[in-house]
């Protein structure tokens, strides 16, 4: 569905592989209208570091179940967003050590 004004993605990216994250973010970029906004919410590492012992335990349980999934690093996400013409407007610290990335799709040149 192209030309969407807003897309919300909640608590998914830690449950899928990096390849699937790239596909999802690409799909978001393709689906957003120019200047459309997106919010991605969930648990992420901060510069490769997990925020709490609870996050460490949960991340470990995820990768034990499937080595291809688990928390993604915020810096990796920022690079991915940039490559998909998604400009970070704001990163919000949320409850339970989660983050919310608020983005806007840039113009297509």
PDB file of C-alpha atoms in Angstrom:
ATOM      1  CA  UNK A   1       0.000   0.000   0.000  1.00  0.00           C
ATOM      2  CA  UNK A   2       1.997   3.014  -1.186  1.00  0.00           C
ATOM      3  CA  UNK A   3       1.505   6.622  -0.071  1.00  0.00           C
ATOM      4  CA  UNK A   4       0.742   5.926   3.577  1.00  0.00           C
ATOM      5  CA  UNK A   5       0.884   8.948   5.897  1.00  0.00           C
ATOM      6  CA  UNK A   6       1.762   6.932   9.008  1.00  0.00           C
ATOM      7  CA  UNK A   7       3.036   3.461   9.879  1.00  0.00           C
ATOM      8  CA  UNK A   8       3.374   2.064  13.418  1.00  0.00           C
ATOM      9  CA  UNK A   9       5.467  -1.040  14.145  1.00  0.00           C
ATOM     10  CA  UNK A  10       5.490  -2.359  17.715  1.00  0.00           C
ATOM     11  CA  UNK A  11       7.553  -5.138  19.345  1.00  0.00           C
ATOM     12  CA  UNK A  12       8.491  -7.083  16.229  1.00  0.00           C
ATOM     13  CA  UNK A  13      12.093  -6.489  15.208  1.00  0.00           C
ATOM     14  CA  UNK A  14      13.699  -8.460  18.050  1.00  0.00           C
ATOM     15  CA  UNK A  15      11.653 -11.488  16.955  1.00  0.00           C
ATOM     16  CA  UNK A  16      12.929 -11.601  13.358  1.00  0.00           C
ATOM     17  CA  UNK A  17      16.317 -11.935  11.642  1.00  0.00           C
ATOM     18  CA  UNK A  18      18.463  -9.052  10.412  1.00  0.00           C
ATOM     19  CA  UNK A  19      17.539  -9.942   6.817  1.00  0.00           C
ATOM     20  CA  UNK A  20      13.861  -9.724   7.723  1.00  0.00           C
ATOM     21  CA  UNK A  21      14.428  -6.373   9.471  1.00  0.00           C
ATOM     22  CA  UNK A  22      16.044  -5.025   6.293  1.00  0.00           C
ATOM     23  CA  UNK A  23      13.033  -6.215   4.264  1.00  0.00           C
ATOM     24  CA  UNK A  24      10.553  -4.710   6.742  1.00  0.00           C
ATOM     25  CA  UNK A  25      12.295  -1.320   6.815  1.00  0.00           C
ATOM     26  CA  UNK A  26      12.529  -1.325   3.015  1.00  0.00           C
ATOM     27  CA  UNK A  27       8.805  -2.071   2.848  1.00  0.00           C
ATOM     28  CA  UNK A  28       8.060   0.759   5.253  1.00  0.00           C
ATOM     29  CA  UNK A  29      10.078   3.167   3.124  1.00  0.00           C
ATOM     30  CA  UNK A  30       8.345   2.014  -0.064  1.00  0.00           C
ATOM     31  CA  UNK A  31       4.921   2.325   1.580  1.00  0.00           C
ATOM     32  CA  UNK A  32       5.299   5.780   3.109  1.00  0.00           C
ATOM     33  CA  UNK A  33       4.292   8.890   1.217  1.00  0.00           C
ATOM     34  CA  UNK A  34       6.879  11.649   0.928  1.00  0.00           C
ATOM     35  CA  UNK A  35       7.056  13.261   4.391  1.00  0.00           C
ATOM     36  CA  UNK A  36       5.067  10.320   5.791  1.00  0.00           C
ATOM     37  CA  UNK A  37       5.940   9.336   9.343  1.00  0.00           C
ATOM     38  CA  UNK A  38       6.789   6.049  10.989  1.00  0.00           C
ATOM     39  CA  UNK A  39       7.241   4.999  14.606  1.00  0.00           C
ATOM     40  CA  UNK A  40       9.131   1.818  15.425  1.00  0.00           C
ATOM     41  CA  UNK A  41       8.876   0.750  19.069  1.00  0.00           C
ATOM     42  CA  UNK A  42      10.550  -2.074  20.918  1.00  0.00           C
ATOM     43  CA  UNK A  43      13.647  -3.304  22.727  1.00  0.00           C
ATOM     44  CA  UNK A  44      17.017  -2.412  21.199  1.00  0.00           C
ATOM     45  CA  UNK A  45      20.653  -2.449  22.228  1.00  0.00           C
ATOM     46  CA  UNK A  46      22.271   0.951  22.709  1.00  0.00           C
ATOM     47  CA  UNK A  47      25.633   0.959  20.928  1.00  0.00           C
ATOM     48  CA  UNK A  48      25.879  -2.802  21.386  1.00  0.00           C
ATOM     49  CA  UNK A  49      24.946  -2.759  25.074  1.00  0.00           C
ATOM     50  CA  UNK A  50      21.793  -4.172  26.642  1.00  0.00           C
ATOM     51  CA  UNK A  51      20.170  -1.854  29.194  1.00  0.00           C
ATOM     52  CA  UNK A  52      19.403  -4.252  32.036  1.00  0.00           C
ATOM     53  CA  UNK A  53      19.870  -7.769  33.335  1.00  0.00           C
ATOM     54  CA  UNK A  54      16.272  -8.461  32.300  1.00  0.00           C
ATOM     55  CA  UNK A  55      17.089  -7.392  28.734  1.00  0.00           C
ATOM     56  CA  UNK A  56      20.211  -9.569  28.790  1.00  0.00           C
ATOM     57  CA  UNK A  57      18.206 -12.608  29.923  1.00  0.00           C
ATOM     58  CA  UNK A  58      15.434 -12.048  27.373  1.00  0.00           C
ATOM     59  CA  UNK A  59      17.898 -11.457  24.510  1.00  0.00           C
ATOM     60  CA  UNK A  60      19.777 -14.622  25.495  1.00  0.00           C
ATOM     61  CA  UNK A  61      16.554 -16.655  25.525  1.00  0.00           C
ATOM     62  CA  UNK A  62      15.709 -15.354  22.050  1.00  0.00           C
ATOM     63  CA  UNK A  63      19.061 -16.251  20.507  1.00  0.00           C
ATOM     64  CA  UNK A  64      19.024 -19.656  22.200  1.00  0.00           C
ATOM     65  CA  UNK A  65      15.665 -20.331  20.544  1.00  0.00           C
ATOM     66  CA  UNK A  66      16.868 -18.965  17.182  1.00  0.00           C
ATOM     67  CA  UNK A  67      20.398 -17.574  16.684  1.00  0.00           C
ATOM     68  CA  UNK A  68      19.170 -15.297  13.875  1.00  0.00           C
ATOM     69  CA  UNK A  69      16.855 -13.244  16.093  1.00  0.00           C
ATOM     70  CA  UNK A  70      17.334 -11.039  19.161  1.00  0.00           C
ATOM     71  CA  UNK A  71      17.747  -7.379  20.011  1.00  0.00           C
ATOM     72  CA  UNK A  72      19.080  -5.216  17.187  1.00  0.00           C
ATOM     73  CA  UNK A  73      21.582  -2.437  17.817  1.00  0.00           C
ATOM     74  CA  UNK A  74      20.297   1.134  17.603  1.00  0.00           C
ATOM     75  CA  UNK A  75      23.334   2.285  15.561  1.00  0.00           C
ATOM     76  CA  UNK A  76      22.694  -0.495  13.027  1.00  0.00           C
ATOM     77  CA  UNK A  77      19.056   0.580  12.845  1.00  0.00           C
ATOM     78  CA  UNK A  78      20.011   4.245  12.304  1.00  0.00           C
ATOM     79  CA  UNK A  79      22.235   3.237   9.372  1.00  0.00           C
ATOM     80  CA  UNK A  80      19.463   1.091   7.926  1.00  0.00           C
ATOM     81  CA  UNK A  81      16.917   3.913   8.266  1.00  0.00           C
ATOM     82  CA  UNK A  82      19.277   6.336   6.535  1.00  0.00           C
ATOM     83  CA  UNK A  83      19.834   3.957   3.609  1.00  0.00           C
ATOM     84  CA  UNK A  84      16.042   3.758   3.188  1.00  0.00           C
ATOM     85  CA  UNK A  85      15.545   7.575   3.169  1.00  0.00           C
ATOM     86  CA  UNK A  86      14.016   7.510   6.649  1.00  0.00           C
ATOM     87  CA  UNK A  87      15.173  10.507   8.669  1.00  0.00           C
ATOM     88  CA  UNK A  88      15.203  10.126  12.450  1.00  0.00           C
ATOM     89  CA  UNK A  89      13.192  12.959  13.962  1.00  0.00           C
ATOM     90  CA  UNK A  90      13.420  11.748  17.536  1.00  0.00           C
ATOM     91  CA  UNK A  91      14.473   8.744  19.586  1.00  0.00           C
ATOM     92  CA  UNK A  92      12.426   8.351  22.754  1.00  0.00           C
ATOM     93  CA  UNK A  93      13.322   6.349  25.855  1.00  0.00           C
ATOM     94  CA  UNK A  94      10.216   4.377  26.747  1.00  0.00           C
ATOM     95  CA  UNK A  95       9.108   2.177  29.672  1.00  0.00           C
ATOM     96  CA  UNK A  96      10.761  -1.221  30.188  1.00  0.00           C
ATOM     97  CA  UNK A  97      13.993   0.017  28.543  1.00  0.00           C
ATOM     98  CA  UNK A  98      12.337   0.183  25.124  1.00  0.00           C
ATOM     99  CA  UNK A  99      12.991   2.800  22.458  1.00  0.00           C
ATOM    100  CA  UNK A 100      10.671   4.530  20.016  1.00  0.00           C
ATOM    101  CA  UNK A 101      12.215   5.757  16.774  1.00  0.00           C
ATOM    102  CA  UNK A 102      10.164   8.513  15.145  1.00  0.00           C
ATOM    103  CA  UNK A 103      11.027   8.935  11.467  1.00  0.00           C
ATOM    104  CA  UNK A 104       9.982  10.840   8.397  1.00  0.00           C
ATOM    105  CA  UNK A 105      10.476   9.730   4.817  1.00  0.00           C
ATOM    106  CA  UNK A 106      12.661  12.124   2.863  1.00  0.00           C
ATOM    107  CA  UNK A 107      11.889  13.435  -0.577  1.00  0.00           C
ATOM    108  CA  UNK A 108      12.685  11.259  -3.562  1.00  0.00           C
ATOM    109  CA  UNK A 109      15.141  12.951  -5.902  1.00  0.00           C
TER     110      UNK A 109
END
